[in-house]
Short mmCIF file of C-alpha atoms in Angstrom, two decimals:
data_model
loop_
_atom_site.label_atom_id
_atom_site.label_comp_id
_atom_site.label_asym_id
_atom_site.label_seq_id
_atom_site.Cartn_x
_atom_site.Cartn_y
_atom_site.Cartn_z
CA MET H 1 0.00 0.00 0.00
CA ALA H 2 1.18 3.50 -0.79
CA LYS H 3 1.25 6.94 0.77
CA VAL H 4 -0.97 9.41 -1.12
CA ALA H 5 -0.33 13.10 -0.39
CA ILE H 6 -3.19 15.39 -1.39
CA ILE H 7 -2.19 19.07 -1.51
CA GLY H 8 -5.37 21.12 -1.20
CA GLY H 9 -7.21 18.00 -0.09
CA ARG H 10 -9.85 19.82 1.91
CA GLY H 11 -11.92 20.78 -1.13
CA LYS H 12 -14.82 18.57 -2.25
CA MET H 13 -12.86 16.76 -4.98
CA GLY H 14 -9.86 16.27 -2.69
CA ARG H 15 -12.01 14.77 0.06
CA MET H 16 -13.84 12.47 -2.36
CA PHE H 17 -10.56 11.06 -3.69
CA ALA H 18 -9.06 10.85 -0.15
CA ARG H 19 -11.98 8.56 0.80
CA ALA H 20 -11.54 6.48 -2.35
CA PHE H 21 -7.78 5.96 -1.81
CA ARG H 22 -8.31 5.08 1.87
CA LYS H 23 -10.95 2.54 0.89
CA GLN H 24 -8.26 0.79 -1.17
CA GLY H 25 -6.02 0.63 1.90
CA HIS H 26 -3.66 3.46 1.04
CA THR H 27 -2.50 6.01 3.61
CA VAL H 28 -3.72 9.49 2.74
CA LEU H 29 -1.94 12.64 3.91
CA VAL H 30 -3.88 15.86 3.48
CA ALA H 31 -2.07 19.19 3.39
CA SER H 32 -3.32 22.70 2.80
CA ARG H 33 -2.62 26.22 4.06
CA SER H 34 -4.58 25.42 7.22
CA THR H 35 -3.16 21.99 8.15
CA LYS H 36 -0.26 21.35 10.51
CA LEU H 37 1.38 19.18 7.87
CA THR H 38 2.78 21.61 5.29
CA PRO H 39 2.41 20.97 1.55
CA ALA H 40 6.22 20.61 1.29
CA GLN H 41 6.27 17.96 4.07
CA ALA H 42 3.39 16.03 2.51
CA ALA H 43 5.05 16.23 -0.92
CA ALA H 44 8.26 14.75 0.50
CA LYS H 45 6.39 11.80 2.05
CA GLY H 46 4.03 10.88 -0.80
CA ASP H 47 4.49 7.96 -3.21
CA LEU H 48 1.77 9.78 -5.13
CA VAL H 49 1.46 13.56 -4.77
CA ILE H 50 -1.82 15.08 -5.98
CA ILE H 51 -2.15 18.85 -6.30
CA THR H 52 -5.80 19.88 -6.24
CA VAL H 53 -5.91 23.66 -5.85
CA PRO H 54 -7.56 26.36 -8.01
CA ILE H 55 -6.21 26.55 -11.57
CA ARG H 56 -4.68 30.01 -11.09
CA ASP H 57 -2.66 28.76 -8.08
CA THR H 58 -1.57 25.42 -9.55
CA VAL H 59 1.63 26.45 -11.31
CA ASN H 60 2.72 28.42 -8.23
CA VAL H 61 2.12 25.44 -5.92
CA ILE H 62 4.05 23.21 -8.35
CA LYS H 63 6.97 25.66 -8.26
CA LYS H 64 7.00 25.54 -4.46
CA ILE H 65 6.58 21.83 -3.79
CA GLY H 66 7.99 20.23 -6.98
CA LYS H 67 11.52 19.94 -5.65
CA HIS H 68 10.29 18.10 -2.50
CA VAL H 69 8.65 15.24 -4.42
CA ARG H 70 10.91 12.15 -4.45
CA LYS H 71 12.36 10.97 -7.76
CA GLY H 72 10.61 7.60 -7.48
CA ALA H 73 7.22 9.18 -6.66
CA ILE H 74 4.41 10.22 -9.00
CA LEU H 75 3.45 13.89 -9.23
CA THR H 76 0.06 14.89 -10.64
CA ASP H 77 -2.46 17.77 -10.61
CA PHE H 78 -6.25 17.72 -10.80
CA THR H 79 -7.06 20.83 -12.84
CA SER H 80 -9.22 21.14 -15.96
CA VAL H 81 -6.37 22.39 -18.14
CA LYS H 82 -3.31 20.30 -18.76
CA VAL H 83 -0.74 22.00 -21.03
CA ARG H 84 0.56 24.57 -18.53
CA PRO H 85 0.50 22.46 -15.32
CA CYS H 86 2.20 19.48 -17.06
CA LYS H 87 4.97 21.71 -18.37
CA ALA H 88 5.50 23.11 -14.85
CA MET H 89 5.50 19.68 -13.15
CA LYS H 90 8.12 18.45 -15.59
CA LYS H 91 10.28 21.53 -15.09
CA TYR H 92 10.09 21.90 -11.30
CA SER H 93 10.37 18.24 -10.17
CA LYS H 94 12.41 15.12 -10.83
CA ALA H 95 9.45 12.80 -10.15
CA SER H 96 7.38 10.76 -12.56
CA VAL H 97 4.83 13.22 -13.95
CA VAL H 98 1.30 12.62 -15.20
CA GLY H 99 -1.44 15.25 -15.50
CA SER H 100 -4.92 14.30 -14.27
CA HIS H 101 -8.36 15.63 -15.06
CA PRO H 102 -11.47 14.27 -13.39
CA VAL H 103 -14.09 15.28 -15.99
CA PHE H 104 -16.97 15.69 -13.56
CA GLY H 105 -17.89 17.54 -10.40
CA PRO H 106 -18.02 16.13 -6.89
CA SER H 107 -21.83 15.90 -6.95
CA VAL H 108 -22.09 12.93 -9.33
CA GLY H 109 -19.74 10.45 -7.58
CA LEU H 110 -16.92 8.46 -9.20
CA LYS H 111 -18.65 5.46 -10.76
CA ASN H 112 -18.44 5.42 -14.59
CA GLN H 113 -17.18 8.99 -14.79
CA HIS H 114 -14.46 10.02 -17.21
CA PHE H 115 -10.94 10.61 -15.94
CA VAL H 116 -8.06 11.72 -18.18
CA LEU H 117 -4.39 11.02 -17.69
CA CYS H 118 -1.71 12.94 -19.59
CA PRO H 119 1.57 11.03 -19.16
CA VAL H 120 4.61 13.29 -19.26
CA ARG H 121 7.52 11.36 -17.72
CA GLY H 122 8.12 7.99 -16.05
CA SER H 123 5.59 5.39 -14.95
CA HIS H 124 2.23 5.86 -13.28
CA ALA H 125 0.91 2.29 -13.62
CA TRP H 126 -0.31 1.69 -10.04
CA TYR H 127 -2.02 5.10 -9.92
CA LYS H 128 -3.93 4.28 -13.12
CA GLN H 129 -4.94 0.91 -11.67
CA ALA H 130 -6.18 2.56 -8.49
CA LEU H 131 -8.33 4.96 -10.52
CA LYS H 132 -9.83 2.09 -12.51
CA LYS H 133 -10.61 0.26 -9.28
CA MET H 134 -12.65 3.32 -8.21
CA GLY H 135 -14.95 2.68 -11.19
CA LEU H 136 -13.57 5.55 -13.27
CA ARG H 137 -13.29 5.37 -17.06
CA VAL H 138 -9.66 6.30 -17.61
CA SER H 139 -8.46 7.74 -20.96
CA THR H 140 -4.91 8.65 -21.83
CA MET H 141 -3.90 11.51 -24.12
CA THR H 142 -1.30 14.23 -24.56
CA PRO H 143 -1.77 17.52 -22.66
CA GLU H 144 -2.27 19.26 -26.03
CA ALA H 145 -4.95 16.82 -27.22
CA HIS H 146 -6.66 17.18 -23.85
CA ASP H 147 -6.78 20.97 -23.92
CA ARG H 148 -7.94 21.04 -27.53
CA HIS H 149 -10.79 18.68 -26.72
CA MET H 150 -11.71 20.44 -23.49
CA ALA H 151 -11.82 23.78 -25.28
CA ILE H 152 -14.97 22.31 -26.85
CA VAL H 153 -16.42 20.39 -23.91
CA GLN H 154 -15.83 23.18 -21.43
CA CYS H 155 -15.07 26.51 -23.10
CA LEU H 156 -17.69 26.23 -25.84
CA SER H 157 -20.31 25.10 -23.31
CA HIS H 158 -19.51 27.96 -20.95
CA LEU H 159 -19.57 30.49 -23.77
CA SER H 160 -22.96 29.30 -24.90
CA ASN H 161 -24.32 29.28 -21.32
CA PHE H 162 -23.04 32.71 -20.42
CA SER H 163 -24.09 34.32 -23.72
CA PHE H 164 -27.57 32.91 -23.14
CA ALA H 165 -27.71 34.24 -19.57
CA HIS H 166 -26.23 37.61 -20.48
CA ALA H 167 -28.68 38.13 -23.35
CA MET H 168 -31.51 37.59 -20.82
CA LYS H 169 -29.95 40.15 -18.54
CA GLN H 170 -29.68 42.72 -21.35
CA LEU H 171 -33.30 42.10 -22.36
CA LYS H 172 -34.38 42.46 -18.70
CA TYR H 173 -36.04 39.06 -18.97
CA ASN H 174 -36.71 37.35 -15.64
CA PRO H 175 -35.50 33.74 -15.90
CA ASN H 176 -37.30 32.77 -12.71
CA LYS H 177 -40.79 33.33 -14.13
CA GLU H 178 -42.14 29.85 -14.48
CA VAL H 179 -45.00 30.52 -16.83
CA LEU H 180 -45.07 29.26 -20.32
CA THR H 181 -41.93 27.33 -20.83
CA SER H 182 -41.34 24.21 -22.88
CA PRO H 183 -39.88 21.05 -21.33
CA ILE H 184 -36.59 21.20 -23.22
CA TYR H 185 -36.24 24.92 -22.44
CA ARG H 186 -36.48 24.12 -18.74
CA VAL H 187 -33.65 21.61 -19.13
CA LYS H 188 -31.61 24.17 -21.03
CA LEU H 189 -32.25 26.81 -18.38
CA GLY H 190 -31.30 24.24 -15.73
CA ILE H 191 -27.91 23.79 -17.37
CA VAL H 192 -27.39 27.56 -17.47
CA ARG H 193 -28.41 27.83 -13.80
CA ARG H 194 -25.95 25.10 -12.89
CA ALA H 195 -23.16 26.86 -14.79
CA LEU H 196 -23.94 30.03 -12.86
CA ASP H 197 -24.12 28.18 -9.54
CA THR H 198 -20.39 27.90 -9.29
CA ASP H 199 -17.19 29.76 -8.62
CA ALA H 200 -16.80 32.53 -11.22
CA ASP H 201 -13.01 32.25 -10.81
CA LEU H 202 -12.99 28.60 -11.90
CA TYR H 203 -14.74 29.33 -15.19
CA THR H 204 -12.68 32.46 -15.73
CA ASP H 205 -9.52 30.38 -15.29
CA ILE H 206 -10.68 27.66 -17.69
CA GLU H 207 -11.42 30.29 -20.37
CA THR H 208 -8.07 32.02 -19.97
CA GLU H 209 -5.69 29.15 -19.14
CA ASN H 210 -6.72 26.75 -21.89
CA PRO H 211 -4.52 27.74 -24.85
CA TYR H 212 -7.22 26.67 -27.37
CA ALA H 213 -10.10 28.66 -25.84
CA LYS H 214 -9.46 31.64 -28.13
CA GLN H 215 -10.07 29.79 -31.39
CA VAL H 216 -13.23 28.22 -29.98
CA ALA H 217 -14.54 31.62 -28.93
CA LYS H 218 -13.73 32.96 -32.39
CA ALA H 219 -15.73 30.17 -34.08
CA PHE H 220 -18.68 30.69 -31.73
CA LYS H 221 -18.66 34.43 -32.41
CA LYS H 222 -18.59 33.78 -36.14
CA ALA H 223 -21.56 31.41 -35.94
CA THR H 224 -23.51 33.92 -33.86
CA ASP H 225 -22.68 36.79 -36.23
CA THR H 226 -23.87 34.79 -39.25
CA LEU H 227 -27.13 33.79 -37.55
CA GLU H 228 -27.82 37.28 -36.21
CA GLN H 229 -27.37 38.78 -39.65
CA ALA H 230 -29.70 36.23 -41.26
CA ILE H 231 -32.38 36.86 -38.61
CA ARG H 232 -32.02 40.64 -38.91
CA GLU H 233 -32.48 40.39 -42.69
CA GLU H 234 -35.31 37.81 -42.39
CA ASP H 235 -33.17 35.68 -44.68
CA LYS H 236 -35.00 32.32 -44.52
CA LYS H 237 -32.57 30.68 -46.93
CA GLY H 238 -29.56 31.85 -44.91
CA ILE H 239 -30.94 30.51 -41.61
CA LYS H 240 -31.95 27.21 -43.16
CA ARG H 241 -28.51 26.81 -44.76
CA ILE H 242 -26.84 27.06 -41.32
CA ILE H 243 -29.26 24.57 -39.76
CA LEU H 244 -28.74 22.12 -42.64
CA GLN H 245 -24.94 22.44 -42.33
CA CYS H 246 -25.21 21.63 -38.62
CA GLN H 247 -27.55 18.71 -39.29
CA LYS H 248 -25.10 17.31 -41.81
CA HIS H 249 -22.19 17.68 -39.41
CA PHE H 250 -24.04 15.98 -36.54
CA GLY H 251 -25.54 13.18 -38.61
CA LYS H 252 -28.86 11.46 -38.06
CA LEU H 253 -30.05 11.06 -34.49
CA LYS H 254 -30.39 7.40 -33.52
CA GLN H 255 -33.73 6.25 -32.19
CA ASP H 256 -32.44 5.18 -28.76
CA MET H 257 -30.74 8.55 -28.25
CA ARG H 258 -33.91 10.34 -29.38
CA GLU H 259 -35.92 8.45 -26.79
CA LYS H 260 -33.38 9.18 -24.07
CA ILE H 261 -33.44 12.89 -24.85
CA ASN H 262 -37.23 12.92 -24.92
CA ARG H 263 -37.30 11.39 -21.45
CA LEU H 264 -34.83 14.06 -20.40
CA ALA H 265 -37.30 16.67 -21.62
CA GLY H 266 -39.87 15.54 -19.08
CA PHE H 267 -37.39 15.82 -16.22
CA LEU H 268 -37.67 19.40 -14.92
CA MET A 1 -71.03 18.02 -27.84
CA ALA A 2 -69.38 20.09 -30.55
CA LYS A 3 -67.91 19.62 -34.02
CA VAL A 4 -64.16 20.22 -34.07
CA ALA A 5 -62.63 20.79 -37.52
CA ILE A 6 -58.87 20.30 -37.65
CA ILE A 7 -57.30 21.72 -40.80
CA GLY A 8 -53.97 19.98 -41.30
CA GLY A 9 -55.03 17.41 -38.74
CA ARG A 10 -52.87 14.62 -40.13
CA GLY A 11 -49.67 15.90 -38.50
CA LYS A 12 -48.57 14.56 -35.12
CA MET A 13 -49.98 17.47 -33.10
CA GLY A 14 -53.22 17.43 -35.06
CA ARG A 15 -53.70 13.71 -34.47
CA MET A 16 -52.93 14.00 -30.77
CA PHE A 17 -55.53 16.72 -30.31
CA ALA A 18 -58.05 14.86 -32.51
CA ARG A 19 -57.81 11.90 -30.11
CA ALA A 20 -58.16 14.18 -27.06
CA PHE A 21 -61.29 15.92 -28.42
CA ARG A 22 -62.87 12.59 -29.42
CA LYS A 23 -62.19 11.25 -25.93
CA GLN A 24 -64.34 14.09 -24.59
CA GLY A 25 -67.20 13.06 -26.90
CA HIS A 26 -66.74 15.73 -29.57
CA THR A 27 -67.00 14.98 -33.27
CA VAL A 28 -63.70 15.60 -35.04
CA LEU A 29 -63.47 16.44 -38.73
CA VAL A 30 -60.00 16.22 -40.24
CA ALA A 31 -59.20 18.07 -43.44
CA SER A 32 -55.98 18.47 -45.35
CA ARG A 33 -54.81 18.63 -48.94
CA SER A 34 -55.16 14.84 -49.16
CA THR A 35 -58.60 14.31 -47.56
CA LYS A 36 -61.91 14.13 -49.40
CA LEU A 37 -63.34 16.71 -47.04
CA THR A 38 -61.83 20.02 -48.14
CA PRO A 39 -60.51 22.56 -45.61
CA ALA A 40 -63.27 24.99 -46.69
CA GLN A 41 -65.98 22.34 -46.08
CA ALA A 42 -64.57 21.41 -42.70
CA ALA A 43 -64.27 25.09 -41.76
CA ALA A 44 -67.93 25.65 -42.59
CA LYS A 45 -69.03 22.74 -40.38
CA GLY A 46 -66.86 23.31 -37.28
CA ASP A 47 -68.02 24.86 -34.02
CA LEU A 48 -64.29 25.05 -33.38
CA VAL A 49 -61.91 25.34 -36.34
CA ILE A 50 -58.25 24.60 -35.61
CA ILE A 51 -55.59 25.40 -38.21
CA THR A 52 -52.47 23.35 -37.61
CA VAL A 53 -50.25 23.75 -40.66
CA PRO A 54 -46.61 24.96 -40.98
CA ILE A 55 -46.08 28.57 -39.84
CA ARG A 56 -45.22 29.80 -43.34
CA ASP A 57 -48.56 28.47 -44.70
CA THR A 58 -50.75 29.56 -41.82
CA VAL A 59 -51.67 33.08 -42.98
CA ASN A 60 -52.43 31.74 -46.49
CA VAL A 61 -54.70 29.01 -45.13
CA ILE A 62 -56.46 31.60 -42.94
CA LYS A 63 -57.03 33.79 -46.01
CA LYS A 64 -58.59 30.87 -47.87
CA ILE A 65 -60.83 29.35 -45.19
CA GLY A 66 -61.53 32.34 -42.89
CA LYS A 67 -64.68 33.40 -44.73
CA HIS A 68 -66.16 29.87 -44.42
CA VAL A 69 -66.01 29.77 -40.61
CA ARG A 70 -69.44 30.54 -39.13
CA LYS A 71 -69.88 33.72 -37.08
CA GLY A 72 -70.83 31.76 -33.96
CA ALA A 73 -67.85 29.41 -34.27
CA ILE A 74 -64.37 29.69 -32.79
CA LEU A 75 -61.37 30.03 -35.11
CA THR A 76 -57.87 29.27 -33.82
CA ASP A 77 -54.40 28.33 -35.06
CA PHE A 78 -51.72 26.16 -33.44
CA THR A 79 -48.48 27.86 -34.49
CA SER A 80 -45.59 29.01 -32.29
CA VAL A 81 -45.96 32.67 -33.25
CA LYS A 82 -49.13 34.58 -32.52
CA VAL A 83 -49.00 38.22 -33.68
CA ARG A 84 -49.31 37.61 -37.43
CA PRO A 85 -51.78 34.67 -37.42
CA CYS A 86 -54.09 36.43 -34.91
CA LYS A 87 -54.15 39.56 -37.04
CA ALA A 88 -55.03 37.47 -40.12
CA MET A 89 -57.76 35.45 -38.35
CA LYS A 90 -59.39 38.68 -37.19
CA LYS A 91 -59.21 40.21 -40.65
CA TYR A 92 -60.31 37.26 -42.79
CA SER A 93 -63.16 35.85 -40.68
CA LYS A 94 -66.21 36.96 -38.72
CA ALA A 95 -65.86 34.17 -36.14
CA SER A 96 -64.72 34.34 -32.54
CA VAL A 97 -60.93 34.37 -32.72
CA VAL A 98 -58.36 33.07 -30.26
CA GLY A 99 -54.75 32.18 -31.05
CA SER A 100 -53.39 28.93 -29.59
CA HIS A 101 -49.88 27.73 -28.88
CA PRO A 102 -49.20 24.29 -27.45
CA VAL A 103 -45.76 24.90 -25.87
CA PHE A 104 -44.45 21.36 -26.31
CA GLY A 105 -43.89 18.75 -28.97
CA PRO A 106 -46.04 15.69 -29.65
CA SER A 107 -43.51 13.38 -27.96
CA VAL A 108 -44.22 14.46 -24.35
CA GLY A 109 -48.02 14.03 -24.27
CA LEU A 110 -50.58 16.57 -23.02
CA LYS A 111 -50.61 16.13 -19.25
CA ASN A 112 -49.29 19.20 -17.35
CA GLN A 113 -47.90 20.82 -20.48
CA HIS A 114 -48.24 24.53 -21.08
CA PHE A 115 -50.80 25.82 -23.56
CA VAL A 116 -51.26 29.50 -24.39
CA LEU A 117 -54.43 31.20 -25.53
CA CYS A 118 -54.38 34.68 -27.08
CA PRO A 119 -57.99 35.96 -27.13
CA VAL A 120 -58.69 38.35 -30.01
CA ARG A 121 -62.48 38.52 -30.46
CA GLY A 122 -65.59 36.92 -28.95
CA SER A 123 -65.83 34.00 -26.54
CA HIS A 124 -63.85 30.78 -26.43
CA ALA A 125 -64.99 29.52 -23.00
CA TRP A 126 -65.89 25.92 -23.89
CA TYR A 127 -62.68 25.48 -25.89
CA LYS A 128 -60.61 26.62 -22.89
CA GLN A 129 -62.53 24.20 -20.64
CA ALA A 130 -61.89 21.33 -23.05
CA LEU A 131 -58.14 22.09 -23.01
CA LYS A 132 -58.07 22.13 -19.21
CA LYS A 133 -59.90 18.80 -19.14
CA MET A 134 -57.05 17.37 -21.26
CA GLY A 135 -54.71 18.11 -18.34
CA LEU A 136 -53.10 21.14 -20.02
CA ARG A 137 -51.94 24.18 -18.06
CA VAL A 138 -53.67 27.01 -19.91
CA SER A 139 -52.35 30.59 -19.77
CA THR A 140 -53.92 33.61 -21.41
CA MET A 141 -51.98 36.55 -22.83
CA THR A 142 -51.97 39.02 -25.71
CA PRO A 143 -50.38 37.95 -29.02
CA GLU A 144 -47.66 40.58 -28.44
CA ALA A 145 -46.83 39.38 -24.92
CA HIS A 146 -46.73 35.83 -26.25
CA ASP A 147 -44.31 36.58 -29.07
CA ARG A 148 -42.07 38.69 -26.83
CA HIS A 149 -41.85 35.84 -24.32
CA MET A 150 -41.37 33.16 -26.96
CA ALA A 151 -38.57 35.15 -28.55
CA ILE A 152 -36.66 34.16 -25.40
CA VAL A 153 -37.96 30.62 -24.85
CA GLN A 154 -37.64 29.64 -28.50
CA CYS A 155 -35.49 32.06 -30.51
CA LEU A 156 -32.77 32.53 -27.87
CA SER A 157 -32.62 28.77 -27.28
CA HIS A 158 -32.35 28.02 -30.99
CA LEU A 159 -29.68 30.66 -31.48
CA SER A 160 -27.62 29.24 -28.68
CA ASN A 161 -28.07 25.65 -29.95
CA PHE A 162 -27.22 26.44 -33.55
CA SER A 163 -24.26 28.67 -32.68
CA PHE A 164 -22.90 25.83 -30.55
CA ALA A 165 -23.39 23.27 -33.34
CA HIS A 166 -22.02 25.55 -36.03
CA ALA A 167 -18.89 26.37 -34.04
CA MET A 168 -18.23 22.61 -33.81
CA LYS A 169 -18.65 22.33 -37.55
CA GLN A 170 -16.19 25.17 -38.21
CA LEU A 171 -13.67 23.62 -35.80
CA LYS A 172 -14.12 20.23 -37.52
CA TYR A 173 -14.93 18.73 -34.14
CA ASN A 174 -16.77 15.42 -34.26
CA PRO A 175 -19.71 15.62 -31.81
CA ASN A 176 -20.27 11.88 -32.00
CA LYS A 177 -16.98 10.97 -30.36
CA GLU A 178 -18.02 9.73 -26.97
CA VAL A 179 -14.69 9.91 -25.20
CA LEU A 180 -14.03 12.30 -22.45
CA THR A 181 -17.21 14.22 -21.90
CA SER A 182 -18.72 15.52 -18.68
CA PRO A 183 -22.26 14.56 -17.62
CA ILE A 184 -23.73 18.04 -18.03
CA TYR A 185 -22.01 18.42 -21.41
CA ARG A 186 -23.76 15.26 -22.60
CA VAL A 187 -27.10 16.76 -21.56
CA LYS A 188 -26.22 19.99 -23.35
CA LEU A 189 -25.21 18.10 -26.48
CA GLY A 190 -28.45 16.11 -26.21
CA ILE A 191 -30.45 19.34 -26.36
CA VAL A 192 -28.48 20.49 -29.41
CA ARG A 193 -29.03 17.11 -31.08
CA ARG A 194 -32.75 17.35 -30.40
CA ALA A 195 -32.87 20.86 -31.87
CA LEU A 196 -31.16 19.53 -34.99
CA ASP A 197 -33.44 16.49 -35.18
CA THR A 198 -36.30 18.51 -36.55
CA ASP A 199 -37.64 20.30 -39.55
CA ALA A 200 -35.24 23.10 -40.50
CA ASP A 201 -38.18 25.04 -41.97
CA LEU A 202 -40.00 25.15 -38.62
CA TYR A 203 -37.06 26.77 -36.84
CA THR A 204 -36.38 29.06 -39.76
CA ASP A 205 -40.01 30.22 -39.60
CA ILE A 206 -39.93 30.81 -35.85
CA GLU A 207 -36.79 32.95 -36.21
CA THR A 208 -38.22 35.02 -39.04
CA GLU A 209 -41.93 35.24 -38.18
CA ASN A 210 -41.60 36.24 -34.54
CA PRO A 211 -41.38 40.04 -34.66
CA TYR A 212 -39.21 40.13 -31.50
CA ALA A 213 -36.58 37.63 -32.68
CA LYS A 214 -34.34 40.39 -34.05
CA GLN A 215 -33.76 42.13 -30.75
CA VAL A 216 -33.07 38.81 -29.02
CA ALA A 217 -30.50 37.93 -31.67
CA LYS A 218 -28.91 41.34 -31.24
CA ALA A 219 -28.56 40.86 -27.47
CA PHE A 220 -27.09 37.37 -27.93
CA LYS A 221 -24.59 38.67 -30.45
CA LYS A 222 -23.59 41.46 -28.08
CA ALA A 223 -23.04 39.00 -25.21
CA THR A 224 -20.97 36.74 -27.45
CA ASP A 225 -18.88 39.65 -28.75
CA THR A 226 -18.10 40.84 -25.23
CA LEU A 227 -17.09 37.35 -24.06
CA GLU A 228 -15.02 36.62 -27.15
CA GLN A 229 -13.08 39.83 -26.75
CA ALA A 230 -12.39 39.14 -23.06
CA ILE A 231 -11.17 35.61 -23.85
CA ARG A 232 -9.02 36.83 -26.74
CA GLU A 233 -7.37 39.40 -24.47
CA GLU A 234 -7.10 36.93 -21.53
CA ASP A 235 -8.99 39.55 -19.56
CA LYS A 236 -9.82 37.64 -16.35
CA LYS A 237 -11.57 40.63 -14.79
CA GLY A 238 -13.74 41.13 -17.89
CA ILE A 239 -14.87 37.49 -18.00
CA LYS A 240 -15.55 37.40 -14.28
CA ARG A 241 -17.56 40.63 -14.49
CA ILE A 242 -19.90 39.06 -17.07
CA ILE A 243 -20.34 35.88 -15.02
CA LEU A 244 -21.08 37.90 -11.87
CA GLN A 245 -23.65 40.03 -13.75
CA CYS A 246 -25.39 36.86 -14.91
CA GLN A 247 -25.27 35.36 -11.41
CA LYS A 248 -26.85 38.51 -9.99
CA HIS A 249 -29.57 38.48 -12.66
CA PHE A 250 -30.44 34.81 -12.10
CA GLY A 251 -30.29 34.93 -8.30
CA LYS A 252 -29.24 32.15 -5.98
CA LEU A 253 -30.03 28.59 -7.02
CA LYS A 254 -32.39 26.89 -4.56
CA GLN A 255 -31.28 23.59 -3.06
CA ASP A 256 -34.16 21.54 -4.48
CA MET A 257 -33.48 22.87 -8.00
CA ARG A 258 -29.75 22.17 -7.58
CA GLU A 259 -30.52 18.57 -6.65
CA LYS A 260 -32.91 18.18 -9.59
CA ILE A 261 -30.30 19.50 -12.01
CA ASN A 262 -27.62 17.26 -10.53
CA ARG A 263 -29.84 14.24 -11.11
CA LEU A 264 -30.36 15.50 -14.64
CA ALA A 265 -26.58 15.44 -15.07
CA GLY A 266 -26.50 11.71 -14.51
CA PHE A 267 -29.12 11.09 -17.16
CA LEU A 268 -27.27 10.66 -20.46
#
């Protein structure tokens, strides 16, 4: 059994993974600014050192504790961007380095959720095994492939949610009026509400620290500009052309997925 | 018991309402381009005449059959925009006129769904009662208030869905790759898929025939422009300001809604 040091382990994600590692018989050391055990001490003791602090602090924490991590140990971080933290972990430590990204929040549990590993240096075999034993679906990719993909999954989603919410604000439309809404609209509004029910700093960091966020934002702006112009000019052909292009890109919806989504529509 | 004439009654919505009226003991006459009974004949016989044809054909059908509807009868349409059809029904008939909008698709059934009535002229009391007996939640508003509200519920939703999908297309991102997605992203993608799994003409019509769609599109474009610029300039303060404005506008998320949305996240 190994010693797992979790730096910043008092947050929700840190505590959830502390429980999961303990359940497998590992010893878990938790260090943060408010624990007796300092992050540097925990880093020196860990066979696996996990940094789970806000994105904007991650590179700084790596700079401080990287040199304390033993050469034979594994160093990882838990943030939603991987290019910059992986580069820093490689530079400021001599340990085995692998970036981690749990692609879910603490509210949904671990079972069947996606977890990404970005191997940078050395071996991380037992860590990967431990994650699989938790029921996680582990994928492996480069930090660049990860950030490019997440610029869609996260940045594009956030952009679309916040543009939606901000348009409502500008139009002085009250989103909490419950009259006269369609089922799928309520689901959509639920997603926007959930995006707003979170730390503004986290989303700000994801939008600014993912190196591919800019090109995603540019594409979204272009799509919006094209649609707005077509609507302004009542250009039926122009609007339809965009919808047809999207339909072609997405392909035909399969019956089982259609049924699933329809059930979803009755949910809120 | 009354005679209900459904013009265009062979579509999914038409058939669903035909069944519901028959269940209450009414006689239902269905007329379309392919029935023996012509729309004009059905219109002349109905105590309630429902026009349920595509938005772009609605005003034309009203022009043709309006004069055949008896003065004591009720004339209504079932489209998702109300200002233009209501104006036409008033102009081209002498009947009682009320606009209708079932705010849901045929896949979710009638029970507890929202249904809007826009009274224009005369009485429609028994029709409203019949709708309530079907389990529908009936609201009453002016055609203008309806279209202003629906410009948010429908047009803003569509804009956000199609901008999302079209950005993916531009970025050559394959939405059908199932690796590495978060639960709420899968729900979001499900909503986009559902929006694309429909008649492009219907959405095109809603965007062009709702007189308030233009100002909604303008607000969405403005929100997108502001966010894109902040991301491009890595302006953390600018991004956070927008998120905080949205949070303030939406208010705090209640615990029961948070739990509902979290369950939603585990759905797809």
